[in-house]
């Protein structure tokens, strides 16, 4: 019984669904040919808070009229879980 190999796939910021990562020469070998390539096609799952718009991340927030007029502060979790981002809006 042979163990399944593990491949590390480098992902870069901004990659999106349909992007392809190729690991050249890491596919199966055939006696009459060299090792083939392995291709990974990405599928990005939707995030619970943020939405993508090209390379930008968007978050939609409903702000009551009273808060919009008197100023407000909202916090959002960072994608990497390292804390929060706080956005403040001064009174109108």
PDB file of C-alpha atoms in Angstrom:
ATOM      1  CA  UNK A   1       0.000   0.000   0.000  1.00  0.00           C
ATOM      2  CA  UNK A   2       1.493   3.325  -1.027  1.00  0.00           C
ATOM      3  CA  UNK A   3       0.770   6.532   0.855  1.00  0.00           C
ATOM      4  CA  UNK A   4      -0.975   9.383  -0.930  1.00  0.00           C
ATOM      5  CA  UNK A   5       1.450  12.273  -1.479  1.00  0.00           C
ATOM      6  CA  UNK A   6       0.694  15.664   0.026  1.00  0.00           C
ATOM      7  CA  UNK A   7       1.190  18.756  -2.110  1.00  0.00           C
ATOM      8  CA  UNK A   8       1.366  22.278  -0.759  1.00  0.00           C
ATOM      9  CA  UNK A   9      -0.450  24.702  -3.028  1.00  0.00           C
ATOM     10  CA  UNK A  10       0.743  28.317  -2.819  1.00  0.00           C
ATOM     11  CA  UNK A  11      -2.180  30.739  -2.787  1.00  0.00           C
ATOM     12  CA  UNK A  12      -1.694  34.447  -3.308  1.00  0.00           C
ATOM     13  CA  UNK A  13      -3.820  37.300  -2.036  1.00  0.00           C
ATOM     14  CA  UNK A  14      -6.512  38.282  -4.486  1.00  0.00           C
ATOM     15  CA  UNK A  15      -6.872  34.840  -6.080  1.00  0.00           C
ATOM     16  CA  UNK A  16     -10.449  34.093  -7.059  1.00  0.00           C
ATOM     17  CA  UNK A  17     -12.740  31.354  -8.280  1.00  0.00           C
ATOM     18  CA  UNK A  18     -11.493  29.936 -11.564  1.00  0.00           C
ATOM     19  CA  UNK A  19      -7.833  30.798 -10.946  1.00  0.00           C
ATOM     20  CA  UNK A  20      -5.518  27.856 -11.610  1.00  0.00           C
ATOM     21  CA  UNK A  21      -2.381  26.859  -9.716  1.00  0.00           C
ATOM     22  CA  UNK A  22      -0.064  24.428 -11.535  1.00  0.00           C
ATOM     23  CA  UNK A  23       2.496  22.155  -9.850  1.00  0.00           C
ATOM     24  CA  UNK A  24       4.743  21.209 -12.757  1.00  0.00           C
ATOM     25  CA  UNK A  25       6.143  17.674 -12.849  1.00  0.00           C
ATOM     26  CA  UNK A  26       4.378  16.541  -9.679  1.00  0.00           C
ATOM     27  CA  UNK A  27       1.738  14.345 -11.302  1.00  0.00           C
ATOM     28  CA  UNK A  28       1.800  10.607 -11.848  1.00  0.00           C
ATOM     29  CA  UNK A  29       4.697   9.102 -13.730  1.00  0.00           C
ATOM     30  CA  UNK A  30       4.297   6.742 -16.656  1.00  0.00           C
ATOM     31  CA  UNK A  31       7.018   4.317 -17.777  1.00  0.00           C
ATOM     32  CA  UNK A  32       7.025   5.825 -21.286  1.00  0.00           C
ATOM     33  CA  UNK A  33       6.861   9.482 -20.186  1.00  0.00           C
ATOM     34  CA  UNK A  34       7.922  11.803 -17.417  1.00  0.00           C
ATOM     35  CA  UNK A  35       5.783  13.012 -14.558  1.00  0.00           C
ATOM     36  CA  UNK A  36       2.744  15.038 -15.519  1.00  0.00           C
ATOM     37  CA  UNK A  37       1.576  18.318 -14.083  1.00  0.00           C
ATOM     38  CA  UNK A  38      -1.058  18.762 -11.375  1.00  0.00           C
ATOM     39  CA  UNK A  39      -3.552  21.600 -11.856  1.00  0.00           C
ATOM     40  CA  UNK A  40      -5.747  23.005  -9.096  1.00  0.00           C
ATOM     41  CA  UNK A  41      -8.743  25.191  -9.960  1.00  0.00           C
ATOM     42  CA  UNK A  42      -9.874  27.398  -7.084  1.00  0.00           C
ATOM     43  CA  UNK A  43     -13.410  27.827  -5.841  1.00  0.00           C
ATOM     44  CA  UNK A  44     -13.804  30.633  -3.296  1.00  0.00           C
ATOM     45  CA  UNK A  45     -16.639  30.167  -0.799  1.00  0.00           C
ATOM     46  CA  UNK A  46     -18.689  33.221   0.215  1.00  0.00           C
ATOM     47  CA  UNK A  47     -17.739  34.850   3.542  1.00  0.00           C
ATOM     48  CA  UNK A  48     -20.336  35.491   6.248  1.00  0.00           C
ATOM     49  CA  UNK A  49     -19.402  39.180   6.667  1.00  0.00           C
ATOM     50  CA  UNK A  50     -17.387  40.357   3.649  1.00  0.00           C
ATOM     51  CA  UNK A  51     -18.211  40.309  -0.063  1.00  0.00           C
ATOM     52  CA  UNK A  52     -15.694  40.532  -2.901  1.00  0.00           C
ATOM     53  CA  UNK A  53     -15.751  43.179  -5.589  1.00  0.00           C
ATOM     54  CA  UNK A  54     -12.715  42.335  -7.720  1.00  0.00           C
ATOM     55  CA  UNK A  55      -9.740  42.756  -5.383  1.00  0.00           C
ATOM     56  CA  UNK A  56     -11.771  44.803  -2.874  1.00  0.00           C
ATOM     57  CA  UNK A  57     -13.657  43.551   0.174  1.00  0.00           C
ATOM     58  CA  UNK A  58     -17.008  45.121   0.993  1.00  0.00           C
ATOM     59  CA  UNK A  59     -19.209  44.961   4.043  1.00  0.00           C
ATOM     60  CA  UNK A  60     -22.790  46.193   4.061  1.00  0.00           C
ATOM     61  CA  UNK A  61     -24.034  47.861   7.230  1.00  0.00           C
ATOM     62  CA  UNK A  62     -27.478  49.252   7.967  1.00  0.00           C
ATOM     63  CA  UNK A  63     -27.216  52.500   9.904  1.00  0.00           C
ATOM     64  CA  UNK A  64     -30.296  53.947  11.574  1.00  0.00           C
ATOM     65  CA  UNK A  65     -31.002  57.579  10.669  1.00  0.00           C
ATOM     66  CA  UNK A  66     -30.389  58.741  14.237  1.00  0.00           C
ATOM     67  CA  UNK A  67     -26.910  57.157  14.221  1.00  0.00           C
ATOM     68  CA  UNK A  68     -26.106  58.636  10.804  1.00  0.00           C
ATOM     69  CA  UNK A  69     -27.005  62.100  12.088  1.00  0.00           C
ATOM     70  CA  UNK A  70     -25.329  61.874  15.494  1.00  0.00           C
ATOM     71  CA  UNK A  71     -22.274  59.773  14.576  1.00  0.00           C
ATOM     72  CA  UNK A  72     -21.520  56.134  15.193  1.00  0.00           C
ATOM     73  CA  UNK A  73     -18.806  53.494  15.467  1.00  0.00           C
ATOM     74  CA  UNK A  74     -18.920  49.905  14.140  1.00  0.00           C
ATOM     75  CA  UNK A  75     -16.422  47.062  14.527  1.00  0.00           C
ATOM     76  CA  UNK A  76     -15.818  44.181  12.111  1.00  0.00           C
ATOM     77  CA  UNK A  77     -13.689  41.056  12.553  1.00  0.00           C
ATOM     78  CA  UNK A  78     -10.454  40.857  10.565  1.00  0.00           C
ATOM     79  CA  UNK A  79     -10.352  38.027   8.031  1.00  0.00           C
ATOM     80  CA  UNK A  80      -7.334  36.420   9.711  1.00  0.00           C
ATOM     81  CA  UNK A  81      -8.999  36.496  13.147  1.00  0.00           C
ATOM     82  CA  UNK A  82      -6.322  38.799  14.593  1.00  0.00           C
ATOM     83  CA  UNK A  83      -8.772  41.337  16.006  1.00  0.00           C
ATOM     84  CA  UNK A  84     -11.257  43.860  14.727  1.00  0.00           C
ATOM     85  CA  UNK A  85     -11.370  46.891  12.467  1.00  0.00           C
ATOM     86  CA  UNK A  86     -13.336  49.836  13.862  1.00  0.00           C
ATOM     87  CA  UNK A  87     -14.946  52.393  11.574  1.00  0.00           C
ATOM     88  CA  UNK A  88     -16.097  55.708  13.010  1.00  0.00           C
ATOM     89  CA  UNK A  89     -18.347  58.263  11.353  1.00  0.00           C
ATOM     90  CA  UNK A  90     -18.609  61.798  12.791  1.00  0.00           C
ATOM     91  CA  UNK A  91     -21.966  63.505  13.199  1.00  0.00           C
ATOM     92  CA  UNK A  92     -23.456  64.867   9.972  1.00  0.00           C
TER      93      UNK A  92
END
